[in-house]
Amino acid sequence: MMQIEIIEMSDTKAKFILKDGTPGLANALRRVLISDVPKMAIDNVEFHLGPIMVDGREYESITPLFDEIVSHRLGLVPVPTDHELFVFQKDCVCEGEGCPNCSIMYSLNKIGPCTVYSGDLVPLGNEALKVKDDLIPIIELGDGQAVLVYAIARMGTANEHVKWQATHGVGYKYMPIISVDPKLCDGGSKCTDLCPCKVFVMDGDVAKAENLLQCSLCGSCLKFCDMKAISLTEDDTQFVFTMETDGSLTAAQTLDYALKDLQARFAKFCEDLPDA
Amino acid sequence: MIIPVRCFTCGKVVGSSYPIYVKRVQMGEDPEKVLDELGLERYCCRRMIISHADLIGEIQLLG
């Protein structure tokens, strides 16, 4: 039975050890984390064209960037996601038309000269859906320029576009197995000095591998040790995972969803198998 | 041009770090330390910030 031991878990970052697994299982989890965890992202952007009147002054709805670039930048902004509140548009009661159960509407209304930030996106309705990372520059407006934009976010997965990718920097390595033969080790401390990840410490006269999680399996200790006292192998049942999220979901929510998704898929696969 | 919203390689949001980075480096802080504290660990994200030429102000005049 696969087990997970959490080493580090913050809002956007997680590090854990997958125990009693197989390489195939570890890769399946990695791929689900990358491409199958749904999140909300801005997908439909409507620009107001023509003059915008503010306090008796006329502003042009023009920006230094093309509207397409502005929409693309808006799409990449991480939007807070709650799997309890929102569903995919195709599964929604509105049958894909767009309603408060499957989409979030934002408005962006700014006059120049200024820099427009992601924090200027105002959610229509639920104030809790305000973008958390409010310092992402979207456009810079000059004097007499203005934007008036309505943007609609919807649920999606990274199979469709990376803006729906909840995680990044997802990866794993095999758990290293390092042993030092005390009969051969002469206490030359070459490994403690030259290991780039500082895995070894001196325990009396012999070297000892201590910070195993830091080991990058580079194998330079094997090269440096003149006495050939070190052996380095990989444990293909244990994997050290690292992952980060973009802030639309927490790391714990993402991992939770990915594991449930994987479980459901394997269950479905077993069901579909013809009885042997 | 304008700072990209995300890192080209890994997809981490880097746009929000740029205004903070510029401000802190101008105040005389060590760029390496600032990047570390902003949580930009991988070199793909770090290059997004340090190699960026912020020319949007010049483009803006032509808009």
mmCIF file of C-alpha atoms in Angstrom:
data_model
loop_
_atom_site.group_PDB
_atom_site.id
_atom_site.type_symbol
_atom_site.label_atom_id
_atom_site.label_comp_id
_atom_site.label_asym_id
_atom_site.label_seq_id
_atom_site.Cartn_x
_atom_site.Cartn_y
_atom_site.Cartn_z
ATOM 1 C CA MET A 1 0.000 0.000 0.000
ATOM 2 C CA MET A 2 1.401 3.347 -1.035
ATOM 3 C CA GLN A 3 2.161 5.782 1.760
ATOM 4 C CA ILE A 4 3.004 9.454 1.831
ATOM 5 C CA GLU A 5 5.206 11.128 4.394
ATOM 6 C CA ILE A 6 5.025 14.915 4.323
ATOM 7 C CA ILE A 7 8.303 16.700 4.900
ATOM 8 C CA GLU A 8 7.291 20.229 4.100
ATOM 9 C CA MET A 9 3.827 21.629 3.428
ATOM 10 C CA SER A 10 3.149 25.327 3.026
ATOM 11 C CA ASP A 11 0.417 27.154 1.143
ATOM 12 C CA THR A 12 2.119 26.967 -2.226
ATOM 13 C CA LYS A 13 4.864 24.414 -1.757
ATOM 14 C CA ALA A 14 5.083 20.777 -0.758
ATOM 15 C CA LYS A 15 7.781 18.177 -0.340
ATOM 16 C CA PHE A 16 6.965 14.595 0.514
ATOM 17 C CA ILE A 17 8.225 11.032 0.302
ATOM 18 C CA LEU A 18 6.172 8.477 -1.551
ATOM 19 C CA LYS A 19 6.773 5.128 0.154
ATOM 20 C CA ASP A 20 6.111 1.580 -1.049
ATOM 21 C CA GLY A 21 5.417 2.756 -4.583
ATOM 22 C CA THR A 22 6.641 1.825 -8.028
ATOM 23 C CA PRO A 23 8.271 4.069 -10.663
ATOM 24 C CA GLY A 24 5.080 3.859 -12.727
ATOM 25 C CA LEU A 25 2.922 4.993 -9.854
ATOM 26 C CA ALA A 26 5.221 7.918 -9.056
ATOM 27 C CA ASN A 27 5.116 9.071 -12.657
ATOM 28 C CA ALA A 28 1.329 8.697 -12.779
ATOM 29 C CA LEU A 29 1.016 10.958 -9.734
ATOM 30 C CA ARG A 30 3.379 13.504 -11.290
ATOM 31 C CA ARG A 31 1.390 13.621 -14.498
ATOM 32 C CA VAL A 32 -1.945 13.931 -12.736
ATOM 33 C CA LEU A 33 -0.565 16.794 -10.617
ATOM 34 C CA ILE A 34 0.582 18.609 -13.738
ATOM 35 C CA SER A 35 -2.269 18.141 -16.164
ATOM 36 C CA ASP A 36 -5.419 16.863 -14.470
ATOM 37 C CA VAL A 37 -6.045 19.122 -11.482
ATOM 38 C CA PRO A 38 -8.713 21.615 -12.603
ATOM 39 C CA LYS A 39 -8.565 25.301 -11.697
ATOM 40 C CA MET A 40 -10.248 28.544 -12.714
ATOM 41 C CA ALA A 41 -8.603 30.837 -15.270
ATOM 42 C CA ILE A 42 -9.781 33.802 -17.305
ATOM 43 C CA ASP A 43 -10.867 32.509 -20.691
ATOM 44 C CA ASN A 44 -13.148 35.114 -22.232
ATOM 45 C CA VAL A 45 -12.268 38.806 -22.344
ATOM 46 C CA GLU A 46 -14.437 41.590 -23.679
ATOM 47 C CA PHE A 47 -12.917 45.015 -24.392
ATOM 48 C CA HIS A 48 -14.899 48.204 -24.438
ATOM 49 C CA LEU A 49 -14.069 50.011 -27.689
ATOM 50 C CA GLY A 50 -14.459 53.720 -28.365
ATOM 51 C CA PRO A 51 -14.140 56.690 -26.041
ATOM 52 C CA ILE A 52 -14.542 56.340 -22.262
ATOM 53 C CA MET A 53 -15.886 59.385 -20.407
ATOM 54 C CA VAL A 54 -14.644 59.912 -16.844
ATOM 55 C CA ASP A 55 -15.397 63.157 -14.937
ATOM 56 C CA GLY A 56 -16.130 65.058 -18.142
ATOM 57 C CA ARG A 57 -12.840 64.051 -19.750
ATOM 58 C CA GLU A 58 -12.668 61.800 -22.753
ATOM 59 C CA TYR A 59 -10.230 58.887 -22.663
ATOM 60 C CA GLU A 60 -9.318 56.678 -25.596
ATOM 61 C CA SER A 61 -9.719 52.942 -25.072
ATOM 62 C CA ILE A 62 -6.214 52.254 -26.305
ATOM 63 C CA THR A 63 -3.335 50.495 -24.596
ATOM 64 C CA PRO A 64 0.342 50.184 -25.562
ATOM 65 C CA LEU A 65 -0.125 46.421 -25.941
ATOM 66 C CA PHE A 66 -2.401 44.635 -28.394
ATOM 67 C CA ASP A 67 -5.724 43.528 -26.928
ATOM 68 C CA GLU A 68 -4.744 39.917 -27.651
ATOM 69 C CA ILE A 69 -1.624 40.275 -25.487
ATOM 70 C CA VAL A 70 -3.618 41.867 -22.694
ATOM 71 C CA SER A 71 -6.132 39.002 -22.795
ATOM 72 C CA HIS A 72 -3.347 36.454 -22.754
ATOM 73 C CA ARG A 73 -1.776 38.126 -19.724
ATOM 74 C CA LEU A 74 -5.142 38.182 -17.959
ATOM 75 C CA GLY A 75 -5.510 34.467 -18.671
ATOM 76 C CA LEU A 76 -2.232 33.676 -16.918
ATOM 77 C CA VAL A 77 -3.226 35.451 -13.702
ATOM 78 C CA PRO A 78 -3.944 32.819 -10.999
ATOM 79 C CA VAL A 79 -7.619 33.012 -10.022
ATOM 80 C CA PRO A 80 -8.734 31.667 -6.612
ATOM 81 C CA THR A 81 -10.393 28.282 -7.119
ATOM 82 C CA ASP A 82 -12.801 26.352 -4.931
ATOM 83 C CA HIS A 83 -13.779 22.910 -6.191
ATOM 84 C CA GLU A 84 -16.819 22.991 -3.899
ATOM 85 C CA LEU A 85 -18.181 26.193 -5.457
ATOM 86 C CA PHE A 86 -17.479 25.712 -9.136
ATOM 87 C CA VAL A 87 -17.960 22.969 -11.717
ATOM 88 C CA PHE A 88 -16.901 22.504 -15.322
ATOM 89 C CA GLN A 89 -19.120 24.369 -17.765
ATOM 90 C CA LYS A 90 -19.970 21.169 -19.626
ATOM 91 C CA ASP A 91 -21.297 19.599 -16.396
ATOM 92 C CA CYS A 92 -23.138 22.710 -15.220
ATOM 93 C CA VAL A 93 -26.915 23.111 -14.951
ATOM 94 C CA CYS A 94 -26.681 26.022 -17.400
ATOM 95 C CA GLU A 95 -25.363 23.590 -20.061
ATOM 96 C CA GLY A 96 -22.293 25.654 -20.868
ATOM 97 C CA GLU A 97 -23.914 29.055 -21.181
ATOM 98 C CA GLY A 98 -22.096 30.487 -18.178
ATOM 99 C CA CYS A 99 -23.641 31.061 -14.751
ATOM 100 C CA PRO A 100 -22.369 31.767 -11.199
ATOM 101 C CA ASN A 101 -21.903 27.989 -10.675
ATOM 102 C CA CYS A 102 -19.336 27.627 -13.407
ATOM 103 C CA SER A 103 -17.811 31.042 -14.081
ATOM 104 C CA ILE A 104 -16.444 34.127 -12.347
ATOM 105 C CA MET A 105 -16.881 37.548 -13.920
ATOM 106 C CA TYR A 106 -14.254 40.228 -13.356
ATOM 107 C CA SER A 107 -14.268 43.848 -14.385
ATOM 108 C CA LEU A 108 -11.201 45.983 -14.967
ATOM 109 C CA ASN A 109 -11.685 49.722 -15.203
ATOM 110 C CA LYS A 110 -8.700 52.051 -15.109
ATOM 111 C CA ILE A 111 -7.701 55.404 -16.544
ATOM 112 C CA GLY A 112 -4.120 56.468 -17.307
ATOM 113 C CA PRO A 113 -1.448 57.400 -16.630
ATOM 114 C CA CYS A 114 -0.967 54.384 -14.366
ATOM 115 C CA THR A 115 0.091 50.757 -14.207
ATOM 116 C CA VAL A 116 -2.768 48.283 -14.203
ATOM 117 C CA TYR A 117 -2.159 45.434 -11.742
ATOM 118 C CA SER A 118 -3.910 42.096 -11.290
ATOM 119 C CA GLY A 119 -5.281 43.518 -8.029
ATOM 120 C CA ASP A 120 -7.394 45.946 -10.091
ATOM 121 C CA LEU A 121 -9.550 43.038 -11.302
ATOM 122 C CA VAL A 122 -12.820 43.397 -9.414
ATOM 123 C CA PRO A 123 -14.935 40.239 -9.067
ATOM 124 C CA LEU A 124 -18.632 40.848 -9.713
ATOM 125 C CA GLY A 125 -20.497 39.306 -6.805
ATOM 126 C CA ASN A 126 -18.375 37.345 -4.341
ATOM 127 C CA GLU A 127 -15.642 39.592 -2.929
ATOM 128 C CA ALA A 128 -13.692 36.516 -1.714
ATOM 129 C CA LEU A 129 -12.805 35.701 -5.327
ATOM 130 C CA LYS A 130 -10.470 38.672 -5.601
ATOM 131 C CA VAL A 131 -7.100 37.717 -7.099
ATOM 132 C CA LYS A 132 -4.711 37.018 -4.209
ATOM 133 C CA ASP A 133 -1.504 37.918 -6.047
ATOM 134 C CA ASP A 134 -2.389 41.573 -6.635
ATOM 135 C CA LEU A 135 0.966 42.904 -7.863
ATOM 136 C CA ILE A 136 1.220 41.344 -11.336
ATOM 137 C CA PRO A 137 1.570 44.177 -13.889
ATOM 138 C CA ILE A 138 -0.945 43.734 -16.733
ATOM 139 C CA ILE A 139 -0.522 46.942 -18.774
ATOM 140 C CA GLU A 140 0.906 50.416 -18.416
ATOM 141 C CA LEU A 141 -1.413 53.198 -19.531
ATOM 142 C CA GLY A 142 -0.313 56.586 -20.807
ATOM 143 C CA ASP A 143 -2.028 59.931 -20.408
ATOM 144 C CA GLY A 144 -5.484 59.938 -21.993
ATOM 145 C CA GLN A 145 -5.569 56.127 -22.289
ATOM 146 C CA ALA A 146 -8.041 53.902 -20.494
ATOM 147 C CA VAL A 147 -9.213 50.294 -20.308
ATOM 148 C CA LEU A 148 -12.649 48.940 -19.579
ATOM 149 C CA VAL A 149 -12.631 45.164 -19.692
ATOM 150 C CA TYR A 150 -14.967 42.357 -18.658
ATOM 151 C CA ALA A 151 -13.222 39.033 -18.143
ATOM 152 C CA ILE A 152 -14.863 35.679 -17.494
ATOM 153 C CA ALA A 153 -12.992 32.879 -15.754
ATOM 154 C CA ARG A 154 -13.984 29.241 -16.127
ATOM 155 C CA MET A 155 -12.795 25.846 -14.947
ATOM 156 C CA GLY A 156 -10.381 23.864 -17.076
ATOM 157 C CA THR A 157 -7.422 21.498 -16.981
ATOM 158 C CA ALA A 158 -3.908 21.866 -18.345
ATOM 159 C CA ASN A 159 -4.690 19.361 -21.093
ATOM 160 C CA GLU A 160 -6.319 22.315 -22.817
ATOM 161 C CA HIS A 161 -3.966 25.211 -22.009
ATOM 162 C CA VAL A 162 -1.212 25.865 -19.448
ATOM 163 C CA LYS A 163 -3.185 28.672 -17.854
ATOM 164 C CA TRP A 164 -5.272 25.910 -16.243
ATOM 165 C CA GLN A 165 -2.176 24.239 -14.799
ATOM 166 C CA ALA A 166 -2.385 24.473 -11.026
ATOM 167 C CA THR A 167 1.151 23.250 -10.321
ATOM 168 C CA HIS A 168 4.669 23.874 -11.509
ATOM 169 C CA GLY A 169 8.076 22.509 -10.648
ATOM 170 C CA VAL A 170 6.607 19.040 -10.059
ATOM 171 C CA GLY A 171 9.299 16.419 -9.923
ATOM 172 C CA TYR A 172 10.647 13.466 -8.030
ATOM 173 C CA LYS A 173 13.854 11.588 -7.503
ATOM 174 C CA TYR A 174 14.590 8.101 -6.269
ATOM 175 C CA MET A 175 15.485 7.818 -2.622
ATOM 176 C CA PRO A 176 19.270 7.365 -2.459
ATOM 177 C CA ILE A 177 20.811 4.468 -0.545
ATOM 178 C CA ILE A 178 24.320 5.440 0.503
ATOM 179 C CA SER A 179 26.544 3.227 2.591
ATOM 180 C CA VAL A 180 30.111 3.742 3.752
ATOM 181 C CA ASP A 181 32.191 0.660 4.480
ATOM 182 C CA PRO A 182 33.834 1.414 7.867
ATOM 183 C CA LYS A 183 36.614 -1.111 7.167
ATOM 184 C CA LEU A 184 37.712 0.732 4.030
ATOM 185 C CA CYS A 185 37.098 4.364 5.081
ATOM 186 C CA ASP A 186 40.337 6.060 6.159
ATOM 187 C CA GLY A 187 38.684 9.233 7.438
ATOM 188 C CA GLY A 188 40.201 11.321 4.665
ATOM 189 C CA SER A 189 37.041 13.496 4.737
ATOM 190 C CA LYS A 190 37.182 14.048 0.986
ATOM 191 C CA CYS A 191 33.491 13.161 0.704
ATOM 192 C CA THR A 192 32.443 15.623 3.418
ATOM 193 C CA ASP A 193 34.346 18.445 1.692
ATOM 194 C CA LEU A 194 33.649 17.683 -1.954
ATOM 195 C CA CYS A 195 30.027 16.463 -1.999
ATOM 196 C CA PRO A 196 28.135 19.363 -3.657
ATOM 197 C CA CYS A 197 24.992 18.613 -1.622
ATOM 198 C CA LYS A 198 26.797 18.227 1.735
ATOM 199 C CA VAL A 199 25.382 14.765 2.370
ATOM 200 C CA PHE A 200 28.275 13.393 4.433
ATOM 201 C CA VAL A 201 29.361 14.154 7.984
ATOM 202 C CA MET A 202 32.279 12.734 9.976
ATOM 203 C CA ASP A 203 31.233 10.331 12.708
ATOM 204 C CA GLY A 204 34.472 9.880 14.642
ATOM 205 C CA ASP A 205 37.036 8.529 12.173
ATOM 206 C CA VAL A 206 34.596 7.351 9.529
ATOM 207 C CA ALA A 207 32.335 9.262 7.195
ATOM 208 C CA LYS A 208 28.580 8.836 7.510
ATOM 209 C CA ALA A 209 25.818 9.707 5.041
ATOM 210 C CA GLU A 210 23.341 11.832 6.926
ATOM 211 C CA ASN A 211 21.423 14.381 4.835
ATOM 212 C CA LEU A 212 20.025 11.772 2.450
ATOM 213 C CA LEU A 213 17.185 13.955 1.166
ATOM 214 C CA GLN A 214 19.648 16.524 -0.138
ATOM 215 C CA CYS A 215 21.540 13.999 -2.245
ATOM 216 C CA SER A 216 21.130 14.636 -5.974
ATOM 217 C CA LEU A 217 22.546 11.194 -6.882
ATOM 218 C CA CYS A 218 25.359 12.865 -8.813
ATOM 219 C CA GLY A 219 27.847 10.150 -7.872
ATOM 220 C CA SER A 220 30.796 12.472 -7.334
ATOM 221 C CA CYS A 221 31.449 10.847 -3.929
ATOM 222 C CA LEU A 222 32.216 7.587 -5.760
ATOM 223 C CA LYS A 223 34.767 9.429 -7.888
ATOM 224 C CA PHE A 224 36.421 11.356 -5.037
ATOM 225 C CA CYS A 225 36.790 8.519 -2.533
ATOM 226 C CA ASP A 226 40.281 7.060 -3.040
ATOM 227 C CA MET A 227 39.523 4.050 -0.841
ATOM 228 C CA LYS A 228 36.350 3.089 -2.810
ATOM 229 C CA ALA A 229 34.516 2.828 0.518
ATOM 230 C CA ILE A 230 31.239 4.398 -0.631
ATOM 231 C CA SER A 231 28.408 2.675 -2.442
ATOM 232 C CA LEU A 232 25.498 4.588 -3.922
ATOM 233 C CA THR A 233 22.290 3.012 -5.230
ATOM 234 C CA GLU A 234 18.701 4.075 -5.746
ATOM 235 C CA ASP A 235 15.635 2.755 -3.950
ATOM 236 C CA ASP A 236 12.955 2.315 -6.606
ATOM 237 C CA THR A 237 10.145 1.972 -4.072
ATOM 238 C CA GLN A 238 10.650 5.370 -2.441
ATOM 239 C CA PHE A 239 10.449 8.725 -4.178
ATOM 240 C CA VAL A 240 11.207 12.222 -2.959
ATOM 241 C CA PHE A 241 8.605 14.535 -4.501
ATOM 242 C CA THR A 242 8.614 18.314 -4.746
ATOM 243 C CA MET A 243 5.807 20.483 -6.098
ATOM 244 C CA GLU A 244 4.585 24.065 -6.075
ATOM 245 C CA THR A 245 1.251 25.626 -6.901
ATOM 246 C CA ASP A 246 0.554 29.004 -8.472
ATOM 247 C CA GLY A 247 -1.623 30.119 -5.563
ATOM 248 C CA SER A 248 -5.053 29.396 -7.046
ATOM 249 C CA LEU A 249 -5.205 26.223 -4.951
ATOM 250 C CA THR A 250 -3.132 25.321 -1.902
ATOM 251 C CA ALA A 251 -0.530 22.572 -2.205
ATOM 252 C CA ALA A 252 -2.543 20.339 0.140
ATOM 253 C CA GLN A 253 -5.757 20.746 -1.896
ATOM 254 C CA THR A 254 -3.908 19.979 -5.116
ATOM 255 C CA LEU A 255 -2.267 16.834 -3.756
ATOM 256 C CA ASP A 256 -5.556 15.705 -2.250
ATOM 257 C CA TYR A 257 -7.388 16.138 -5.535
ATOM 258 C CA ALA A 258 -4.654 14.406 -7.540
ATOM 259 C CA LEU A 259 -4.622 11.350 -5.262
ATOM 260 C CA LYS A 260 -8.418 11.016 -5.352
ATOM 261 C CA ASP A 261 -8.426 11.416 -9.135
ATOM 262 C CA LEU A 262 -5.775 8.736 -9.517
ATOM 263 C CA GLN A 263 -7.661 6.380 -7.223
ATOM 264 C CA ALA A 264 -10.899 6.886 -9.129
ATOM 265 C CA ARG A 265 -9.158 6.194 -12.424
ATOM 266 C CA PHE A 266 -7.545 2.992 -11.227
ATOM 267 C CA ALA A 267 -10.895 1.858 -9.808
ATOM 268 C CA LYS A 268 -12.559 2.572 -13.152
ATOM 269 C CA PHE A 269 -9.803 0.697 -14.974
ATOM 270 C CA CYS A 270 -10.288 -2.373 -12.753
ATOM 271 C CA GLU A 271 -14.018 -2.222 -13.358
ATOM 272 C CA ASP A 272 -13.588 -2.076 -17.122
ATOM 273 C CA LEU A 273 -11.296 -5.103 -17.191
ATOM 274 C CA PRO A 274 -13.102 -8.220 -18.375
ATOM 275 C CA ASP A 275 -13.286 -10.874 -15.686
ATOM 276 C CA ALA A 276 -10.403 -13.239 -16.136
ATOM 277 C CA MET B 1 8.752 45.151 -23.069
ATOM 278 C CA ILE B 2 6.572 44.466 -20.039
ATOM 279 C CA ILE B 3 7.534 41.777 -17.507
ATOM 280 C CA PRO B 4 5.974 38.392 -18.443
ATOM 281 C CA VAL B 5 3.318 37.141 -16.034
ATOM 282 C CA ARG B 6 4.887 33.705 -15.732
ATOM 283 C CA CYS B 7 8.248 32.054 -16.120
ATOM 284 C CA PHE B 8 8.617 30.812 -19.718
ATOM 285 C CA THR B 9 10.081 27.491 -18.618
ATOM 286 C CA CYS B 10 8.305 26.348 -15.469
ATOM 287 C CA GLY B 11 5.197 28.529 -15.266
ATOM 288 C CA LYS B 12 5.766 30.093 -11.857
ATOM 289 C CA VAL B 13 4.195 33.541 -11.494
ATOM 290 C CA VAL B 14 7.104 35.995 -11.685
ATOM 291 C CA GLY B 15 5.298 39.209 -12.701
ATOM 292 C CA SER B 16 4.414 40.175 -9.151
ATOM 293 C CA SER B 17 8.023 39.760 -7.985
ATOM 294 C CA TYR B 18 9.432 42.210 -10.515
ATOM 295 C CA PRO B 19 8.196 45.542 -9.025
ATOM 296 C CA ILE B 20 9.398 44.403 -5.583
ATOM 297 C CA TYR B 21 12.767 43.267 -6.956
ATOM 298 C CA VAL B 22 13.392 46.564 -8.776
ATOM 299 C CA LYS B 23 12.454 48.604 -5.732
ATOM 300 C CA ARG B 24 14.616 46.637 -3.321
ATOM 301 C CA VAL B 25 17.666 46.516 -5.585
ATOM 302 C CA GLN B 26 17.428 50.270 -6.134
ATOM 303 C CA MET B 27 17.470 50.678 -2.364
ATOM 304 C CA GLY B 28 20.881 48.995 -2.449
ATOM 305 C CA GLU B 29 20.071 45.403 -1.499
ATOM 306 C CA ASP B 30 22.008 42.448 -2.904
ATOM 307 C CA PRO B 31 20.091 41.074 -5.952
ATOM 308 C CA GLU B 32 20.942 37.471 -5.048
ATOM 309 C CA LYS B 33 19.452 37.858 -1.593
ATOM 310 C CA VAL B 34 16.318 39.566 -2.922
ATOM 311 C CA LEU B 35 15.696 36.772 -5.463
ATOM 312 C CA ASP B 36 16.129 34.145 -2.730
ATOM 313 C CA GLU B 37 13.705 35.909 -0.440
ATOM 314 C CA LEU B 38 11.131 36.271 -3.218
ATOM 315 C CA GLY B 39 11.142 32.474 -3.504
ATOM 316 C CA LEU B 40 12.666 32.305 -6.986
ATOM 317 C CA GLU B 41 14.745 29.153 -6.530
ATOM 318 C CA ARG B 42 15.175 27.770 -10.011
ATOM 319 C CA TYR B 43 17.436 29.565 -12.444
ATOM 320 C CA CYS B 44 14.691 29.665 -15.077
ATOM 321 C CA CYS B 45 12.621 32.013 -12.887
ATOM 322 C CA ARG B 46 15.636 34.031 -11.787
ATOM 323 C CA ARG B 47 16.662 34.806 -15.374
ATOM 324 C CA MET B 48 13.134 36.086 -16.103
ATOM 325 C CA ILE B 49 13.721 38.853 -13.567
ATOM 326 C CA ILE B 50 17.402 39.686 -13.988
ATOM 327 C CA SER B 51 17.464 39.643 -17.792
ATOM 328 C CA HIS B 52 14.318 41.684 -18.278
ATOM 329 C CA ALA B 53 14.534 45.029 -20.117
ATOM 330 C CA ASP B 54 11.521 47.064 -19.058
ATOM 331 C CA LEU B 55 10.801 49.096 -22.183
ATOM 332 C CA ILE B 56 7.019 49.404 -21.892
ATOM 333 C CA GLY B 57 7.385 53.077 -20.936
ATOM 334 C CA GLU B 58 8.937 53.805 -24.324
ATOM 335 C CA ILE B 59 6.322 51.815 -26.262
ATOM 336 C CA GLN B 60 3.574 53.569 -24.355
ATOM 337 C CA LEU B 61 4.412 56.936 -25.952
ATOM 338 C CA LEU B 62 3.706 55.446 -29.375
ATOM 339 C CA GLY B 63 0.368 53.901 -28.334
#
